[in-house]
PDB file of N, CA and C in Angstrom:
ATOM      1  N   UNK A  14     -16.128 -11.674  10.908  1.00 81.00           N
ATOM      2  CA  UNK A  14     -16.183 -11.399   9.872  1.00 81.00           C
ATOM      3  C   UNK A  14     -16.332 -12.384   8.776  1.00 81.00           C
ATOM      4  N   UNK A  15     -16.977 -12.829   7.610  1.00 84.00           N
ATOM      5  CA  UNK A  15     -17.562 -13.459   6.643  1.00 84.00           C
ATOM      6  C   UNK A  15     -18.046 -12.833   5.531  1.00 84.00           C
ATOM      7  N   UNK A  16     -16.772 -13.803   4.229  1.00 82.00           N
ATOM      8  CA  UNK A  16     -17.864 -12.978   3.029  1.00 82.00           C
ATOM      9  C   UNK A  16     -18.937 -14.012   2.446  1.00 82.00           C
ATOM     10  N   UNK A  17     -19.466 -13.520   1.403  1.00 76.00           N
ATOM     11  CA  UNK A  17     -20.495 -14.509   0.829  1.00 76.00           C
ATOM     12  C   UNK A  17     -20.390 -15.513   0.565  1.00 76.00           C
ATOM     13  N   UNK A  18     -19.356 -16.178   0.537  1.00 68.00           N
ATOM     14  CA  UNK A  18     -19.109 -17.787   0.775  1.00 68.00           C
ATOM     15  C   UNK A  18     -19.942 -18.749   1.716  1.00 68.00           C
ATOM     16  N   UNK A  19     -19.735 -17.629   2.950  1.00 79.00           N
ATOM     17  CA  UNK A  19     -20.142 -18.151   4.388  1.00 79.00           C
ATOM     18  C   UNK A  19     -19.160 -18.925   5.366  1.00 79.00           C
ATOM     19  N   UNK A  20     -17.901 -18.849   5.227  1.00 88.00           N
ATOM     20  CA  UNK A  20     -17.107 -19.598   5.079  1.00 88.00           C
ATOM     21  C   UNK A  20     -16.069 -18.496   6.343  1.00 88.00           C
ATOM     22  N   UNK A  21     -16.079 -18.829   7.341  1.00 89.00           N
ATOM     23  CA  UNK A  21     -15.570 -17.398   9.096  1.00 89.00           C
ATOM     24  C   UNK A  21     -13.777 -16.813   8.251  1.00 89.00           C
ATOM     25  N   UNK A  22     -13.555 -15.981   8.614  1.00 90.00           N
ATOM     26  CA  UNK A  22     -12.264 -16.089   8.301  1.00 90.00           C
ATOM     27  C   UNK A  22     -11.772 -14.652   8.869  1.00 90.00           C
ATOM     28  N   UNK A  23     -12.552 -14.105   9.418  1.00 90.00           N
ATOM     29  CA  UNK A  23     -12.020 -13.511  11.134  1.00 90.00           C
ATOM     30  C   UNK A  23     -13.174 -13.353  11.876  1.00 90.00           C
ATOM     31  N   UNK A  24     -12.524 -13.517  13.079  1.00 91.00           N
ATOM     32  CA  UNK A  24     -13.583 -13.669  14.102  1.00 91.00           C
ATOM     33  C   UNK A  24     -13.003 -12.714  15.530  1.00 91.00           C
ATOM     34  N   UNK A  25     -13.040 -11.663  16.147  1.00 92.00           N
ATOM     35  CA  UNK A  25     -12.697 -10.913  16.894  1.00 92.00           C
ATOM     36  C   UNK A  25     -13.492 -10.713  18.367  1.00 92.00           C
ATOM     37  N   UNK A  26     -13.660 -10.575  19.467  1.00 91.00           N
ATOM     38  CA  UNK A  26     -14.899 -10.467  19.870  1.00 91.00           C
ATOM     39  C   UNK A  26     -14.830  -9.429  20.997  1.00 91.00           C
ATOM     40  N   UNK A  27     -14.994  -8.863  21.806  1.00 91.00           N
ATOM     41  CA  UNK A  27     -14.759  -7.629  22.817  1.00 91.00           C
ATOM     42  C   UNK A  27     -13.392  -8.831  24.107  1.00 91.00           C
ATOM     43  N   UNK A  28     -14.598  -9.290  24.410  1.00 91.00           N
ATOM     44  CA  UNK A  28     -13.992  -9.752  25.102  1.00 91.00           C
ATOM     45  C   UNK A  28     -12.068 -10.956  25.160  1.00 91.00           C
ATOM     46  N   UNK A  29     -12.563 -10.953  23.665  1.00 93.00           N
ATOM     47  CA  UNK A  29     -10.466 -11.003  23.588  1.00 93.00           C
ATOM     48  C   UNK A  29      -9.393  -9.746  23.807  1.00 93.00           C
ATOM     49  N   UNK A  30     -10.081  -8.558  24.115  1.00 93.00           N
ATOM     50  CA  UNK A  30      -8.987  -7.202  23.790  1.00 93.00           C
ATOM     51  C   UNK A  30      -8.916  -6.862  25.192  1.00 93.00           C
ATOM     52  N   UNK A  31      -9.863  -7.606  25.941  1.00 92.00           N
ATOM     53  CA  UNK A  31     -10.249  -6.367  27.466  1.00 92.00           C
ATOM     54  C   UNK A  31      -9.766  -7.735  28.862  1.00 92.00           C
ATOM     55  N   UNK A  32      -9.104  -6.810  29.839  1.00 93.00           N
ATOM     56  CA  UNK A  32      -8.928  -8.283  30.803  1.00 93.00           C
ATOM     57  C   UNK A  32     -10.270  -8.231  31.314  1.00 93.00           C
ATOM     58  N   UNK A  33     -10.897  -7.430  32.149  1.00 92.00           N
ATOM     59  CA  UNK A  33     -12.051  -7.477  33.387  1.00 92.00           C
ATOM     60  C   UNK A  33     -13.175  -7.589  32.273  1.00 92.00           C
ATOM     61  N   UNK A  34     -13.873  -9.091  32.872  1.00 90.00           N
ATOM     62  CA  UNK A  34     -15.105  -9.630  32.743  1.00 90.00           C
ATOM     63  C   UNK A  34     -16.347  -8.239  31.891  1.00 90.00           C
ATOM     64  N   UNK A  35     -16.452  -7.333  33.300  1.00 90.00           N
ATOM     65  CA  UNK A  35     -17.068  -6.583  33.178  1.00 90.00           C
ATOM     66  C   UNK A  35     -17.389  -5.334  31.751  1.00 90.00           C
ATOM     67  N   UNK A  36     -15.865  -5.216  31.264  1.00 90.00           N
ATOM     68  CA  UNK A  36     -15.564  -4.339  30.023  1.00 90.00           C
ATOM     69  C   UNK A  36     -15.716  -5.175  29.093  1.00 90.00           C
ATOM     70  N   UNK A  37     -16.139  -6.663  29.124  1.00 89.00           N
ATOM     71  CA  UNK A  37     -16.249  -7.161  27.493  1.00 89.00           C
ATOM     72  C   UNK A  37     -16.882  -6.679  26.592  1.00 89.00           C
ATOM     73  N   UNK A  38     -18.906  -6.180  26.927  1.00 87.00           N
ATOM     74  CA  UNK A  38     -19.451  -5.254  26.449  1.00 87.00           C
ATOM     75  C   UNK A  38     -19.299  -4.387  26.088  1.00 87.00           C
ATOM     76  N   UNK A  39     -18.265  -3.487  26.803  1.00 93.00           N
ATOM     77  CA  UNK A  39     -17.815  -1.929  26.652  1.00 93.00           C
ATOM     78  C   UNK A  39     -17.426  -1.063  25.124  1.00 93.00           C
ATOM     79  N   UNK A  40     -17.511  -0.037  25.145  1.00 94.00           N
ATOM     80  CA  UNK A  40     -17.732   0.500  23.903  1.00 94.00           C
ATOM     81  C   UNK A  40     -16.391   0.796  22.903  1.00 94.00           C
ATOM     82  N   UNK A  41     -15.244   0.485  24.035  1.00 94.00           N
ATOM     83  CA  UNK A  41     -13.921   0.412  24.224  1.00 94.00           C
ATOM     84  C   UNK A  41     -13.305  -0.984  23.451  1.00 94.00           C
ATOM     85  N   UNK A  42     -14.296  -2.042  23.597  1.00 95.00           N
ATOM     86  CA  UNK A  42     -13.599  -3.443  23.498  1.00 95.00           C
ATOM     87  C   UNK A  42     -14.096  -3.420  22.313  1.00 95.00           C
ATOM     88  N   UNK A  43     -15.327  -3.530  21.901  1.00 94.00           N
ATOM     89  CA  UNK A  43     -16.018  -3.199  20.445  1.00 94.00           C
ATOM     90  C   UNK A  43     -15.279  -2.172  19.412  1.00 94.00           C
ATOM     91  N   UNK A  44     -14.488  -1.174  19.678  1.00 95.00           N
ATOM     92  CA  UNK A  44     -13.488   0.026  18.993  1.00 95.00           C
ATOM     93  C   UNK A  44     -12.236  -0.736  18.840  1.00 95.00           C
ATOM     94  N   UNK A  45     -11.688  -2.241  19.357  1.00 94.00           N
ATOM     95  CA  UNK A  45     -10.700  -2.101  19.630  1.00 94.00           C
ATOM     96  C   UNK A  45     -10.728  -4.058  18.595  1.00 94.00           C
ATOM     97  N   UNK A  46     -11.672  -4.444  18.705  1.00 94.00           N
ATOM     98  CA  UNK A  46     -12.251  -5.705  18.315  1.00 94.00           C
ATOM     99  C   UNK A  46     -12.172  -4.921  16.719  1.00 94.00           C
ATOM    100  N   UNK A  47     -13.083  -4.026  16.284  1.00 94.00           N
ATOM    101  CA  UNK A  47     -13.145  -3.313  15.078  1.00 94.00           C
ATOM    102  C   UNK A  47     -12.105  -3.136  14.731  1.00 94.00           C
ATOM    103  N   UNK A  48     -10.595  -2.524  14.985  1.00 95.00           N
ATOM    104  CA  UNK A  48     -10.105  -2.433  14.621  1.00 95.00           C
ATOM    105  C   UNK A  48      -9.311  -3.230  14.369  1.00 95.00           C
ATOM    106  N   UNK A  49      -8.744  -4.660  14.879  1.00 94.00           N
ATOM    107  CA  UNK A  49      -8.012  -5.829  14.724  1.00 94.00           C
ATOM    108  C   UNK A  49      -8.661  -6.336  13.722  1.00 94.00           C
ATOM    109  N   UNK A  50     -10.404  -6.871  13.485  1.00 93.00           N
ATOM    110  CA  UNK A  50     -10.770  -6.836  12.555  1.00 93.00           C
ATOM    111  C   UNK A  50     -10.604  -5.848  11.065  1.00 93.00           C
ATOM    112  N   UNK A  51     -10.443  -4.478  11.071  1.00 94.00           N
ATOM    113  CA  UNK A  51     -10.298  -4.366   9.623  1.00 94.00           C
ATOM    114  C   UNK A  51      -8.705  -4.255   9.143  1.00 94.00           C
ATOM    115  N   UNK A  52      -8.000  -4.546  10.487  1.00 94.00           N
ATOM    116  CA  UNK A  52      -6.083  -4.743   9.951  1.00 94.00           C
ATOM    117  C   UNK A  52      -6.290  -5.952   9.418  1.00 94.00           C
ATOM    118  N   UNK A  53      -7.281  -7.003   9.778  1.00 93.00           N
ATOM    119  CA  UNK A  53      -7.194  -8.479   8.868  1.00 93.00           C
ATOM    120  C   UNK A  53      -7.569  -8.441   7.821  1.00 93.00           C
ATOM    121  N   UNK A  54      -8.622  -7.923   8.058  1.00 92.00           N
ATOM    122  CA  UNK A  54      -9.080  -7.173   6.551  1.00 92.00           C
ATOM    123  C   UNK A  54      -8.479  -6.756   5.185  1.00 92.00           C
ATOM    124  N   UNK A  55      -7.659  -5.892   6.268  1.00 93.00           N
ATOM    125  CA  UNK A  55      -6.522  -5.621   4.904  1.00 93.00           C
ATOM    126  C   UNK A  55      -5.371  -6.294   4.217  1.00 93.00           C
ATOM    127  N   UNK A  56      -4.982  -6.958   5.307  1.00 93.00           N
ATOM    128  CA  UNK A  56      -4.438  -7.909   5.036  1.00 93.00           C
ATOM    129  C   UNK A  56      -4.681  -9.365   4.096  1.00 93.00           C
ATOM    130  N   UNK A  57      -5.740  -9.463   4.380  1.00 91.00           N
ATOM    131  CA  UNK A  57      -6.728 -10.602   3.245  1.00 91.00           C
ATOM    132  C   UNK A  57      -6.746  -9.342   1.859  1.00 91.00           C
ATOM    133  N   UNK A  58      -6.968  -8.637   1.498  1.00 92.00           N
ATOM    134  CA  UNK A  58      -7.092  -7.293   0.377  1.00 92.00           C
ATOM    135  C   UNK A  58      -9.043  -7.349   0.198  1.00 92.00           C
ATOM    136  N   UNK A  59      -9.579  -7.239   1.055  1.00 91.00           N
ATOM    137  CA  UNK A  59     -10.642  -6.900   1.302  1.00 91.00           C
ATOM    138  C   UNK A  59     -11.100  -4.837   1.921  1.00 91.00           C
ATOM    139  N   UNK A  60     -11.240  -4.418   0.981  1.00 91.00           N
ATOM    140  CA  UNK A  60     -11.217  -3.038   0.927  1.00 91.00           C
ATOM    141  C   UNK A  60     -12.846  -2.669   1.437  1.00 91.00           C
ATOM    142  N   UNK A  61     -14.052  -3.412   1.229  1.00 93.00           N
ATOM    143  CA  UNK A  61     -15.937  -2.946   1.084  1.00 93.00           C
ATOM    144  C   UNK A  61     -16.099  -3.778   2.515  1.00 93.00           C
ATOM    145  N   UNK A  62     -17.160  -3.145   2.971  1.00 91.00           N
ATOM    146  CA  UNK A  62     -18.100  -4.460   3.580  1.00 91.00           C
ATOM    147  C   UNK A  62     -19.389  -3.832   3.609  1.00 91.00           C
ATOM    148  N   UNK A  63     -19.977  -5.264   4.105  1.00 92.00           N
ATOM    149  CA  UNK A  63     -21.299  -5.007   4.138  1.00 92.00           C
ATOM    150  C   UNK A  63     -21.403  -5.510   5.658  1.00 92.00           C
ATOM    151  N   UNK A  64     -22.674  -4.442   6.149  1.00 92.00           N
ATOM    152  CA  UNK A  64     -22.827  -5.068   8.173  1.00 92.00           C
ATOM    153  C   UNK A  64     -23.925  -5.396   8.394  1.00 92.00           C
ATOM    154  N   UNK A  65     -24.246  -6.306   8.607  1.00 92.00           N
ATOM    155  CA  UNK A  65     -24.836  -6.967   9.210  1.00 92.00           C
ATOM    156  C   UNK A  65     -25.292  -6.735  10.596  1.00 92.00           C
ATOM    157  N   UNK A  66     -26.010  -5.997  11.572  1.00 92.00           N
ATOM    158  CA  UNK A  66     -26.348  -6.314  13.370  1.00 92.00           C
ATOM    159  C   UNK A  66     -26.828  -6.519  13.786  1.00 92.00           C
ATOM    160  N   UNK A  67     -26.499  -7.357  14.848  1.00 92.00           N
ATOM    161  CA  UNK A  67     -27.699  -8.306  15.862  1.00 92.00           C
ATOM    162  C   UNK A  67     -27.981  -7.879  16.755  1.00 92.00           C
ATOM    163  N   UNK A  68     -28.616  -7.822  17.509  1.00 93.00           N
ATOM    164  CA  UNK A  68     -29.044  -7.800  18.675  1.00 93.00           C
ATOM    165  C   UNK A  68     -29.909  -9.035  18.938  1.00 93.00           C
ATOM    166  N   UNK A  69     -29.531  -9.042  20.570  1.00 92.00           N
ATOM    167  CA  UNK A  69     -30.246 -10.574  21.090  1.00 92.00           C
ATOM    168  C   UNK A  69     -31.400 -11.703  20.386  1.00 92.00           C
ATOM    169  N   UNK A  70     -32.757 -10.629  20.439  1.00 92.00           N
ATOM    170  CA  UNK A  70     -33.679 -10.448  19.895  1.00 92.00           C
ATOM    171  C   UNK A  70     -34.710 -11.506  20.349  1.00 92.00           C
ATOM    172  N   UNK A  71     -36.160 -12.617  19.788  1.00 90.00           N
ATOM    173  CA  UNK A  71     -36.530 -13.039  19.973  1.00 90.00           C
ATOM    174  C   UNK A  71     -37.013 -12.151  21.606  1.00 90.00           C
ATOM    175  N   UNK A  72     -37.398 -13.035  22.717  1.00 90.00           N
ATOM    176  CA  UNK A  72     -38.261 -12.464  23.329  1.00 90.00           C
ATOM    177  C   UNK A  72     -37.834 -11.241  24.405  1.00 90.00           C
ATOM    178  N   UNK A  73     -36.448 -11.208  24.453  1.00 90.00           N
ATOM    179  CA  UNK A  73     -35.479 -10.337  24.790  1.00 90.00           C
ATOM    180  C   UNK A  73     -35.212  -9.409  24.123  1.00 90.00           C
ATOM    181  N   UNK A  74     -34.077  -8.435  24.227  1.00 90.00           N
ATOM    182  CA  UNK A  74     -33.591  -6.862  23.839  1.00 90.00           C
ATOM    183  C   UNK A  74     -33.757  -6.977  22.338  1.00 90.00           C
ATOM    184  N   UNK A  75     -34.771  -5.610  22.068  1.00 92.00           N
ATOM    185  CA  UNK A  75     -34.314  -5.998  20.376  1.00 92.00           C
ATOM    186  C   UNK A  75     -33.418  -5.009  19.738  1.00 92.00           C
ATOM    187  N   UNK A  76     -32.973  -3.900  20.815  1.00 92.00           N
ATOM    188  CA  UNK A  76     -31.997  -2.919  20.364  1.00 92.00           C
ATOM    189  C   UNK A  76     -30.288  -2.941  20.711  1.00 92.00           C
ATOM    190  N   UNK A  77     -29.663  -3.614  19.751  1.00 92.00           N
ATOM    191  CA  UNK A  77     -27.611  -3.616  19.909  1.00 92.00           C
ATOM    192  C   UNK A  77     -27.295  -3.025  20.717  1.00 92.00           C
ATOM    193  N   UNK A  78     -26.076  -3.606  20.857  1.00 89.00           N
ATOM    194  CA  UNK A  78     -25.791  -3.623  23.009  1.00 89.00           C
ATOM    195  C   UNK A  78     -24.458  -1.993  22.801  1.00 89.00           C
ATOM    196  N   UNK A  79     -24.056  -1.477  23.718  1.00 90.00           N
ATOM    197  CA  UNK A  79     -23.320  -0.346  23.478  1.00 90.00           C
ATOM    198  C   UNK A  79     -22.228  -0.575  22.968  1.00 90.00           C
ATOM    199  N   UNK A  80     -22.087  -1.371  22.259  1.00 91.00           N
ATOM    200  CA  UNK A  80     -20.465  -1.393  21.638  1.00 91.00           C
ATOM    201  C   UNK A  80     -20.634  -1.302  20.262  1.00 91.00           C
ATOM    202  N   UNK A  81     -21.605  -1.292  19.167  1.00 92.00           N
ATOM    203  CA  UNK A  81     -22.198  -1.428  17.857  1.00 92.00           C
ATOM    204  C   UNK A  81     -22.343  -0.214  17.833  1.00 92.00           C
ATOM    205  N   UNK A  82     -22.280   0.220  18.025  1.00 93.00           N
ATOM    206  CA  UNK A  82     -22.300   2.064  17.168  1.00 93.00           C
ATOM    207  C   UNK A  82     -20.753   2.321  17.495  1.00 93.00           C
ATOM    208  N   UNK A  83     -19.862   2.506  18.127  1.00 94.00           N
ATOM    209  CA  UNK A  83     -18.262   2.384  18.172  1.00 94.00           C
ATOM    210  C   UNK A  83     -17.903   1.341  17.433  1.00 94.00           C
ATOM    211  N   UNK A  84     -18.164   0.457  17.103  1.00 94.00           N
ATOM    212  CA  UNK A  84     -17.301  -0.438  16.065  1.00 94.00           C
ATOM    213  C   UNK A  84     -17.620   0.031  14.657  1.00 94.00           C
ATOM    214  N   UNK A  85     -18.648  -0.024  14.437  1.00 93.00           N
ATOM    215  CA  UNK A  85     -19.035   0.503  13.323  1.00 93.00           C
ATOM    216  C   UNK A  85     -18.459   1.909  12.826  1.00 93.00           C
ATOM    217  N   UNK A  86     -18.604   2.833  14.343  1.00 94.00           N
ATOM    218  CA  UNK A  86     -17.243   3.986  13.540  1.00 94.00           C
ATOM    219  C   UNK A  86     -15.877   4.281  13.727  1.00 94.00           C
ATOM    220  N   UNK A  87     -15.245   2.794  13.911  1.00 95.00           N
ATOM    221  CA  UNK A  87     -14.318   1.697  14.113  1.00 95.00           C
ATOM    222  C   UNK A  87     -14.288   1.677  13.104  1.00 95.00           C
ATOM    223  N   UNK A  88     -14.589   1.157  12.041  1.00 93.00           N
ATOM    224  CA  UNK A  88     -14.592   0.684  11.067  1.00 93.00           C
ATOM    225  C   UNK A  88     -14.655   1.348   9.938  1.00 93.00           C
ATOM    226  N   UNK A  89     -15.520   2.789   9.561  1.00 94.00           N
ATOM    227  CA  UNK A  89     -15.407   3.189   9.327  1.00 94.00           C
ATOM    228  C   UNK A  89     -13.586   4.451   8.844  1.00 94.00           C
ATOM    229  N   UNK A  90     -13.324   4.687  10.322  1.00 94.00           N
ATOM    230  CA  UNK A  90     -12.162   4.831  10.682  1.00 94.00           C
ATOM    231  C   UNK A  90     -11.399   4.626  10.358  1.00 94.00           C
ATOM    232  N   UNK A  91     -11.208   3.046  10.378  1.00 93.00           N
ATOM    233  CA  UNK A  91      -9.996   2.901   9.466  1.00 93.00           C
ATOM    234  C   UNK A  91      -9.864   2.162   8.135  1.00 93.00           C
ATOM    235  N   UNK A  92     -10.682   3.060   7.642  1.00 92.00           N
ATOM    236  CA  UNK A  92     -10.873   3.370   5.870  1.00 92.00           C
ATOM    237  C   UNK A  92     -10.976   2.150   5.411  1.00 92.00           C
ATOM    238  N   UNK A  93     -12.000   1.538   5.710  1.00 92.00           N
ATOM    239  CA  UNK A  93     -13.344   0.764   5.320  1.00 92.00           C
ATOM    240  C   UNK A  93     -14.281   1.183   4.565  1.00 92.00           C
ATOM    241  N   UNK A  94     -14.048   0.507   3.550  1.00 94.00           N
ATOM    242  CA  UNK A  94     -15.979   1.109   2.539  1.00 94.00           C
ATOM    243  C   UNK A  94     -16.710   0.419   3.258  1.00 94.00           C
ATOM    244  N   UNK A  95     -18.276   0.874   3.273  1.00 94.00           N
ATOM    245  CA  UNK A  95     -19.285   0.790   4.028  1.00 94.00           C
ATOM    246  C   UNK A  95     -20.188   0.361   2.891  1.00 94.00           C
ATOM    247  N   UNK A  96     -20.874  -0.694   2.657  1.00 93.00           N
ATOM    248  CA  UNK A  96     -21.610  -0.209   1.755  1.00 93.00           C
ATOM    249  C   UNK A  96     -23.419  -0.746   2.517  1.00 93.00           C
ATOM    250  N   UNK A  97     -23.731  -1.749   2.445  1.00 93.00           N
ATOM    251  CA  UNK A  97     -25.084  -1.450   3.524  1.00 93.00           C
ATOM    252  C   UNK A  97     -24.909  -1.555   4.898  1.00 93.00           C
ATOM    253  N   UNK A  98     -25.367  -1.509   5.722  1.00 93.00           N
ATOM    254  CA  UNK A  98     -25.917  -1.258   7.290  1.00 93.00           C
ATOM    255  C   UNK A  98     -26.961  -1.825   7.140  1.00 93.00           C
ATOM    256  N   UNK A  99     -27.246  -3.469   7.718  1.00 94.00           N
ATOM    257  CA  UNK A  99     -28.897  -3.701   7.960  1.00 94.00           C
ATOM    258  C   UNK A  99     -29.121  -4.959   9.684  1.00 94.00           C
ATOM    259  N   UNK A 100     -29.545  -4.594   9.757  1.00 93.00           N
ATOM    260  CA  UNK A 100     -30.398  -4.753  11.035  1.00 93.00           C
ATOM    261  C   UNK A 100     -30.905  -6.566  11.213  1.00 93.00           C
ATOM    262  N   UNK A 101     -30.303  -7.474  11.571  1.00 93.00           N
ATOM    263  CA  UNK A 101     -31.117  -8.514  11.416  1.00 93.00           C
ATOM    264  C   UNK A 101     -31.590  -9.537  13.001  1.00 93.00           C
ATOM    265  N   UNK A 102     -31.541  -7.978  13.281  1.00 94.00           N
ATOM    266  CA  UNK A 102     -32.045  -9.004  14.824  1.00 94.00           C
ATOM    267  C   UNK A 102     -33.202 -10.046  14.643  1.00 94.00           C
ATOM    268  N   UNK A 103     -33.183 -10.921  15.051  1.00 93.00           N
ATOM    269  CA  UNK A 103     -34.879 -11.907  15.125  1.00 93.00           C
ATOM    270  C   UNK A 103     -35.495 -11.258  15.370  1.00 93.00           C
ATOM    271  N   UNK A 104     -37.002 -11.369  15.124  1.00 91.00           N
ATOM    272  CA  UNK A 104     -38.104 -10.362  15.497  1.00 91.00           C
ATOM    273  C   UNK A 104     -39.083 -11.728  15.968  1.00 91.00           C
ATOM    274  N   UNK A 105     -39.820 -12.020  17.050  1.00 90.00           N
ATOM    275  CA  UNK A 105     -40.445 -12.842  16.539  1.00 90.00           C
ATOM    276  C   UNK A 105     -41.755 -12.358  16.399  1.00 90.00           C
ATOM    277  N   UNK A 106     -42.378 -13.964  15.695  1.00 89.00           N
ATOM    278  CA  UNK A 106     -44.143 -13.617  14.931  1.00 89.00           C
ATOM    279  C   UNK A 106     -44.889 -13.290  16.174  1.00 89.00           C
ATOM    280  N   UNK A 107     -44.627 -14.352  17.338  1.00 82.00           N
ATOM    281  CA  UNK A 107     -45.400 -15.068  18.643  1.00 82.00           C
ATOM    282  C   UNK A 107     -44.204 -14.710  19.408  1.00 82.00           C
ATOM    283  N   UNK A 108     -44.333 -14.707  20.168  1.00 77.00           N
ATOM    284  CA  UNK A 108     -42.872 -14.543  21.363  1.00 77.00           C
ATOM    285  C   UNK A 108     -43.329 -15.726  22.135  1.00 77.00           C
ATOM    286  N   UNK A 109     -42.094 -16.699  23.087  1.00 86.00           N
ATOM    287  CA  UNK A 109     -42.720 -17.307  24.124  1.00 86.00           C
ATOM    288  C   UNK A 109     -42.715 -16.823  25.085  1.00 86.00           C
ATOM    289  N   UNK A 110     -42.799 -17.259  26.757  1.00 89.00           N
ATOM    290  CA  UNK A 110     -43.141 -16.343  27.677  1.00 89.00           C
ATOM    291  C   UNK A 110     -41.806 -15.539  28.097  1.00 89.00           C
ATOM    292  N   UNK A 111     -41.071 -14.563  28.653  1.00 89.00           N
ATOM    293  CA  UNK A 111     -40.426 -13.777  28.702  1.00 89.00           C
ATOM    294  C   UNK A 111     -39.741 -14.093  30.228  1.00 89.00           C
ATOM    295  N   UNK A 112     -38.914 -14.263  30.980  1.00 90.00           N
ATOM    296  CA  UNK A 112     -37.930 -15.012  31.720  1.00 90.00           C
ATOM    297  C   UNK A 112     -38.257 -14.160  32.818  1.00 90.00           C
ATOM    298  N   UNK A 113     -38.588 -14.415  33.866  1.00 92.00           N
ATOM    299  CA  UNK A 113     -38.917 -13.598  34.970  1.00 92.00           C
ATOM    300  C   UNK A 113     -40.501 -13.988  36.269  1.00 92.00           C
ATOM    301  N   UNK A 114     -40.672 -14.960  36.134  1.00 91.00           N
ATOM    302  CA  UNK A 114     -42.461 -15.150  35.541  1.00 91.00           C
ATOM    303  C   UNK A 114     -43.468 -14.420  36.291  1.00 91.00           C
ATOM    304  N   UNK A 115     -44.403 -14.547  36.986  1.00 92.00           N
ATOM    305  CA  UNK A 115     -45.775 -13.991  36.746  1.00 92.00           C
ATOM    306  C   UNK A 115     -45.219 -12.146  37.094  1.00 92.00           C
ATOM    307  N   UNK A 116     -45.067 -11.901  38.121  1.00 93.00           N
ATOM    308  CA  UNK A 116     -44.478 -10.752  38.992  1.00 93.00           C
ATOM    309  C   UNK A 116     -43.278  -9.828  38.818  1.00 93.00           C
ATOM    310  N   UNK A 117     -42.328 -10.774  37.041  1.00 91.00           N
ATOM    311  CA  UNK A 117     -41.754  -9.935  37.304  1.00 91.00           C
ATOM    312  C   UNK A 117     -40.069  -9.940  37.722  1.00 91.00           C
ATOM    313  N   UNK A 118     -39.206  -8.840  37.468  1.00 90.00           N
ATOM    314  CA  UNK A 118     -38.167  -9.165  38.561  1.00 90.00           C
ATOM    315  C   UNK A 118     -38.125  -8.845  39.367  1.00 90.00           C
ATOM    316  N   UNK A 119     -37.597  -8.691  41.312  1.00 91.00           N
ATOM    317  CA  UNK A 119     -37.903  -8.124  41.913  1.00 91.00           C
ATOM    318  C   UNK A 119     -36.408  -7.509  42.839  1.00 91.00           C
ATOM    319  N   UNK A 120     -36.429  -7.024  42.737  1.00 85.00           N
ATOM    320  CA  UNK A 120     -34.776  -6.125  43.542  1.00 85.00           C
ATOM    321  C   UNK A 120     -34.719  -6.375  44.759  1.00 85.00           C
TER     322      UNK A 120
END
């Protein structure tokens, strides 16, 4: 969470909330992280947020991960006022070559 002055006040990830590596990107971990962010914001006196969603982008996936929606829902449920929800995923104008080679990923 960064205010408009650009210094980071709160940084909480899904990996800080769950033990297993496979659960870091889960909706449950995102929900726990969002609840902690909301609690810390309330301690700092912040009541309203503008949200910027970002996926990997570039030549990788352009859709946000599985935890994005549950994190938004957790922020709204915790009593934070949500102003704008903006997608800031980087979109290439002309992409570099994707990983995987000419014949793609073979399973």
